[in-house]
Each structure stands twice: as structure tokens, then as C-alpha cells.
Amino acid sequence: MTNPAPTTKPLVLVVDDYQDAREMYAEYLEFSGFRVAEAKNGQEALDKAFELRPDIILMDLSLPIIDGWEATRRLKNDDRTRTIPVVALTGHAMTGQSDEAKGAGCDSFVTKPCLPDALVDEVRRVLATKGAARPG
């Protein structure tokens, strides 16, 4: 008896306070073979990450309530979510911010606006680096 291949698509938690951005990322990720959950602020991101244990998190850094920097630090300091890769999304392409994002625990860094293809490629790259399954 052979075991069937796993059919579970990786779950991406998209965290952005702009609904249009969340919807655009979610739609393209779903089209590219991922499951998607959404959060609109840092507190909601923490709650959903602890509940859902996504395979990867796309984290806008400028968020209300708890910003993306602090949310990432909390995720990386919690045993339940420490190993979940976090890709920082920011509209601030300032020198040194990529180092700052990595210092907060982000595994990767993408400057907005970014093309959906580039974002999906980065999600796949980070998942492959972490040894997680990836679609397609």
C-alpha cells in the first residue's frame, strides 16, 4: 500500500492594514496554489498565527495596534510560532531597513509595491529554504 502524496496547500497569513493590498495578495497567492488567511493589524496577526500556525507570514511593517516589527518579535519569541518564516512587506525602502527587519526576526524582506509574481516567487523561495512543501 502506498501513501498518497500530501495535498495540503501551504497556508500563507497575509498581514496588511490596507484591505485592497490584502485582497490583491490573497487573490494572487490563491491563484498560485496557496491557501490564504488575512489579518489587518499586528494583534490580529498574532492571534491568527497562534490559532492557524501558517506555513509562512507576509507581514506589513507599518500596522495599527501592534506594528509589524513588534508582532514579528513576539512571533519569533514564542515556541508555537518561532519557526514560521516571516517575510517583511514595507513601502519604506530605506537603507538599513532590511537589516532592521532581519534583526526583528524577519526571514526575508520585500519592498512594496511589488509585482505579484515577485511576491509569490519570494514566498516559494523562503518556503523551499525552510524545507516546507510548496505548490506547483
PDB file of C-alpha atoms in Angstrom:
ATOM      1  CA  MET A   1       0.000   0.000   0.000  1.00  0.00           C
ATOM      2  CA  THR A   2       1.440   3.363  -1.000  1.00  0.00           C
ATOM      3  CA  ASN A   3       0.835   6.571   0.823  1.00  0.00           C
ATOM      4  CA  PRO A   4      -0.826   9.252  -1.267  1.00  0.00           C
ATOM      5  CA  ALA A   5       1.129  12.459  -1.760  1.00  0.00           C
ATOM      6  CA  PRO A   6       0.100  15.237   0.627  1.00  0.00           C
ATOM      7  CA  THR A   7      -2.462  17.517  -0.976  1.00  0.00           C
ATOM      8  CA  THR A   8      -2.471  20.239   1.639  1.00  0.00           C
ATOM      9  CA  LYS A   9      -1.533  23.559   0.115  1.00  0.00           C
ATOM     10  CA  PRO A  10       0.747  25.791   2.206  1.00  0.00           C
ATOM     11  CA  LEU A  11      -1.111  28.387   4.266  1.00  0.00           C
ATOM     12  CA  VAL A  12       0.033  31.999   3.928  1.00  0.00           C
ATOM     13  CA  LEU A  13      -1.032  34.575   6.532  1.00  0.00           C
ATOM     14  CA  VAL A  14      -1.209  37.970   4.784  1.00  0.00           C
ATOM     15  CA  VAL A  15      -0.975  40.876   7.245  1.00  0.00           C
ATOM     16  CA  ASP A  16      -1.659  44.356   5.888  1.00  0.00           C
ATOM     17  CA  ASP A  17      -3.866  47.190   7.159  1.00  0.00           C
ATOM     18  CA  TYR A  18      -4.913  48.112   3.607  1.00  0.00           C
ATOM     19  CA  GLN A  19      -7.788  45.888   2.518  1.00  0.00           C
ATOM     20  CA  ASP A  20      -7.019  46.362  -1.196  1.00  0.00           C
ATOM     21  CA  ALA A  21      -3.438  45.161  -0.692  1.00  0.00           C
ATOM     22  CA  ARG A  22      -4.555  42.141   1.375  1.00  0.00           C
ATOM     23  CA  GLU A  23      -7.135  41.186  -1.234  1.00  0.00           C
ATOM     24  CA  MET A  24      -4.689  41.561  -4.131  1.00  0.00           C
ATOM     25  CA  TYR A  25      -2.010  39.444  -2.425  1.00  0.00           C
ATOM     26  CA  ALA A  26      -4.589  36.865  -1.295  1.00  0.00           C
ATOM     27  CA  GLU A  27      -6.127  36.529  -4.745  1.00  0.00           C
ATOM     28  CA  TYR A  28      -2.783  36.064  -6.457  1.00  0.00           C
ATOM     29  CA  LEU A  29      -1.489  33.624  -3.829  1.00  0.00           C
ATOM     30  CA  GLU A  30      -4.679  31.549  -4.100  1.00  0.00           C
ATOM     31  CA  PHE A  31      -4.371  31.581  -7.898  1.00  0.00           C
ATOM     32  CA  SER A  32      -0.774  30.363  -7.448  1.00  0.00           C
ATOM     33  CA  GLY A  33      -1.825  27.375  -5.341  1.00  0.00           C
ATOM     34  CA  PHE A  34      -1.685  28.615  -1.746  1.00  0.00           C
ATOM     35  CA  ARG A  35      -4.322  28.797   0.975  1.00  0.00           C
ATOM     36  CA  VAL A  36      -4.613  32.282   2.488  1.00  0.00           C
ATOM     37  CA  ALA A  37      -5.681  33.781   5.812  1.00  0.00           C
ATOM     38  CA  GLU A  38      -5.753  37.543   6.383  1.00  0.00           C
ATOM     39  CA  ALA A  39      -5.110  39.916   9.285  1.00  0.00           C
ATOM     40  CA  LYS A  40      -5.448  43.714   9.332  1.00  0.00           C
ATOM     41  CA  ASN A  41      -3.221  44.626  12.299  1.00  0.00           C
ATOM     42  CA  GLY A  42      -0.437  43.234  14.430  1.00  0.00           C
ATOM     43  CA  GLN A  43      -2.689  41.942  17.216  1.00  0.00           C
ATOM     44  CA  GLU A  44      -4.891  40.088  14.739  1.00  0.00           C
ATOM     45  CA  ALA A  45      -1.718  38.703  13.101  1.00  0.00           C
ATOM     46  CA  LEU A  46      -0.566  37.272  16.437  1.00  0.00           C
ATOM     47  CA  ASP A  47      -3.986  35.791  17.222  1.00  0.00           C
ATOM     48  CA  LYS A  48      -4.295  34.151  13.791  1.00  0.00           C
ATOM     49  CA  ALA A  49      -0.697  32.918  13.771  1.00  0.00           C
ATOM     50  CA  PHE A  50      -1.157  31.224  17.164  1.00  0.00           C
ATOM     51  CA  GLU A  51      -4.507  29.729  16.096  1.00  0.00           C
ATOM     52  CA  LEU A  52      -3.748  28.689  12.496  1.00  0.00           C
ATOM     53  CA  ARG A  53       0.033  28.054  12.527  1.00  0.00           C
ATOM     54  CA  PRO A  54       0.527  29.184   8.916  1.00  0.00           C
ATOM     55  CA  ASP A  55       3.433  27.917   6.809  1.00  0.00           C
ATOM     56  CA  ILE A  56       4.616  31.486   6.170  1.00  0.00           C
ATOM     57  CA  ILE A  57       3.590  35.032   7.140  1.00  0.00           C
ATOM     58  CA  LEU A  58       3.690  38.118   4.901  1.00  0.00           C
ATOM     59  CA  MET A  59       3.951  40.977   7.420  1.00  0.00           C
ATOM     60  CA  ASP A  60       3.465  44.643   6.583  1.00  0.00           C
ATOM     61  CA  LEU A  61       5.707  46.526   9.000  1.00  0.00           C
ATOM     62  CA  SER A  62       3.525  49.655   9.328  1.00  0.00           C
ATOM     63  CA  LEU A  63       0.445  48.338  11.140  1.00  0.00           C
ATOM     64  CA  PRO A  64      -2.011  49.741  13.686  1.00  0.00           C
ATOM     65  CA  ILE A  65      -2.377  48.470  17.282  1.00  0.00           C
ATOM     66  CA  ILE A  66       0.863  46.425  17.216  1.00  0.00           C
ATOM     67  CA  ASP A  67       3.255  47.230  14.371  1.00  0.00           C
ATOM     68  CA  GLY A  68       4.844  44.571  12.196  1.00  0.00           C
ATOM     69  CA  TRP A  69       8.215  44.923  13.905  1.00  0.00           C
ATOM     70  CA  GLU A  70       6.813  44.113  17.342  1.00  0.00           C
ATOM     71  CA  ALA A  71       4.451  41.417  16.040  1.00  0.00           C
ATOM     72  CA  THR A  72       7.401  39.678  14.352  1.00  0.00           C
ATOM     73  CA  ARG A  73       9.498  39.886  17.539  1.00  0.00           C
ATOM     74  CA  ARG A  74       6.652  38.324  19.539  1.00  0.00           C
ATOM     75  CA  LEU A  75       6.146  35.554  16.956  1.00  0.00           C
ATOM     76  CA  LYS A  76       9.858  34.725  16.959  1.00  0.00           C
ATOM     77  CA  ASN A  77       9.978  34.666  20.770  1.00  0.00           C
ATOM     78  CA  ASP A  78       7.076  32.217  21.109  1.00  0.00           C
ATOM     79  CA  ASP A  79       7.703  28.466  20.853  1.00  0.00           C
ATOM     80  CA  ARG A  80       4.455  27.974  18.911  1.00  0.00           C
ATOM     81  CA  THR A  81       5.451  30.306  16.073  1.00  0.00           C
ATOM     82  CA  ARG A  82       9.245  30.669  16.295  1.00  0.00           C
ATOM     83  CA  THR A  83       9.917  28.528  13.195  1.00  0.00           C
ATOM     84  CA  ILE A  84       7.292  30.144  10.935  1.00  0.00           C
ATOM     85  CA  PRO A  85       9.105  32.234   8.311  1.00  0.00           C
ATOM     86  CA  VAL A  86       8.136  35.917   8.203  1.00  0.00           C
ATOM     87  CA  VAL A  87       8.538  37.968   5.022  1.00  0.00           C
ATOM     88  CA  ALA A  88       8.510  41.704   5.814  1.00  0.00           C
ATOM     89  CA  LEU A  89       6.487  43.912   3.468  1.00  0.00           C
ATOM     90  CA  THR A  90       7.168  47.617   3.569  1.00  0.00           C
ATOM     91  CA  GLY A  91       6.686  50.705   1.470  1.00  0.00           C
ATOM     92  CA  HIS A  92       9.753  52.270   3.076  1.00  0.00           C
ATOM     93  CA  ALA A  93      12.787  51.256   1.024  1.00  0.00           C
ATOM     94  CA  MET A  94      15.229  52.975   3.330  1.00  0.00           C
ATOM     95  CA  THR A  95      18.840  51.961   3.687  1.00  0.00           C
ATOM     96  CA  GLY A  96      19.344  49.602   6.576  1.00  0.00           C
ATOM     97  CA  GLN A  97      15.694  48.630   6.888  1.00  0.00           C
ATOM     98  CA  SER A  98      16.338  45.160   5.519  1.00  0.00           C
ATOM     99  CA  ASP A  99      18.951  44.652   8.267  1.00  0.00           C
ATOM    100  CA  GLU A 100      16.480  46.019  10.822  1.00  0.00           C
ATOM    101  CA  ALA A 101      13.797  43.614   9.578  1.00  0.00           C
ATOM    102  CA  LYS A 102      16.195  40.679   9.891  1.00  0.00           C
ATOM    103  CA  GLY A 103      17.125  41.897  13.380  1.00  0.00           C
ATOM    104  CA  ALA A 104      13.432  41.786  14.348  1.00  0.00           C
ATOM    105  CA  GLY A 105      13.341  38.173  13.154  1.00  0.00           C
ATOM    106  CA  CYS A 106      12.119  38.546   9.580  1.00  0.00           C
ATOM    107  CA  ASP A 107      13.413  35.822   7.277  1.00  0.00           C
ATOM    108  CA  SER A 108      13.114  37.955   4.146  1.00  0.00           C
ATOM    109  CA  PHE A 109      12.233  41.482   3.032  1.00  0.00           C
ATOM    110  CA  VAL A 110      10.119  42.753   0.110  1.00  0.00           C
ATOM    111  CA  THR A 111       9.601  46.409  -0.772  1.00  0.00           C
ATOM    112  CA  LYS A 112       6.073  47.471  -1.763  1.00  0.00           C
ATOM    113  CA  PRO A 113       4.771  47.945  -4.269  1.00  0.00           C
ATOM    114  CA  CYS A 114       5.976  44.646  -5.657  1.00  0.00           C
ATOM    115  CA  LEU A 115       4.708  42.657  -8.576  1.00  0.00           C
ATOM    116  CA  PRO A 116       2.525  39.707  -7.536  1.00  0.00           C
ATOM    117  CA  ASP A 117       4.830  37.309  -9.421  1.00  0.00           C
ATOM    118  CA  ALA A 118       7.814  38.580  -7.448  1.00  0.00           C
ATOM    119  CA  LEU A 119       5.952  38.164  -4.156  1.00  0.00           C
ATOM    120  CA  VAL A 120       4.870  34.596  -4.979  1.00  0.00           C
ATOM    121  CA  ASP A 121       8.434  33.772  -6.082  1.00  0.00           C
ATOM    122  CA  GLU A 122       9.757  35.069  -2.751  1.00  0.00           C
ATOM    123  CA  VAL A 123       7.164  33.056  -0.781  1.00  0.00           C
ATOM    124  CA  ARG A 124       8.178  29.913  -2.688  1.00  0.00           C
ATOM    125  CA  ARG A 125      11.881  30.657  -2.198  1.00  0.00           C
ATOM    126  CA  VAL A 126      11.515  31.138   1.563  1.00  0.00           C
ATOM    127  CA  LEU A 127       9.350  28.015   1.916  1.00  0.00           C
ATOM    128  CA  ALA A 128      11.903  25.988  -0.069  1.00  0.00           C
ATOM    129  CA  THR A 129      14.677  27.327   2.170  1.00  0.00           C
ATOM    130  CA  LYS A 130      12.714  26.272   5.251  1.00  0.00           C
ATOM    131  CA  GLY A 131      12.040  22.842   3.709  1.00  0.00           C
ATOM    132  CA  ALA A 132       8.260  23.314   3.595  1.00  0.00           C
ATOM    133  CA  ALA A 133       6.132  21.884   0.811  1.00  0.00           C
ATOM    134  CA  ARG A 134       5.298  24.239  -1.986  1.00  0.00           C
ATOM    135  CA  PRO A 135       2.688  24.091  -4.733  1.00  0.00           C
ATOM    136  CA  GLY A 136       3.250  23.665  -8.399  1.00  0.00           C
TER     137      GLY A 136
END
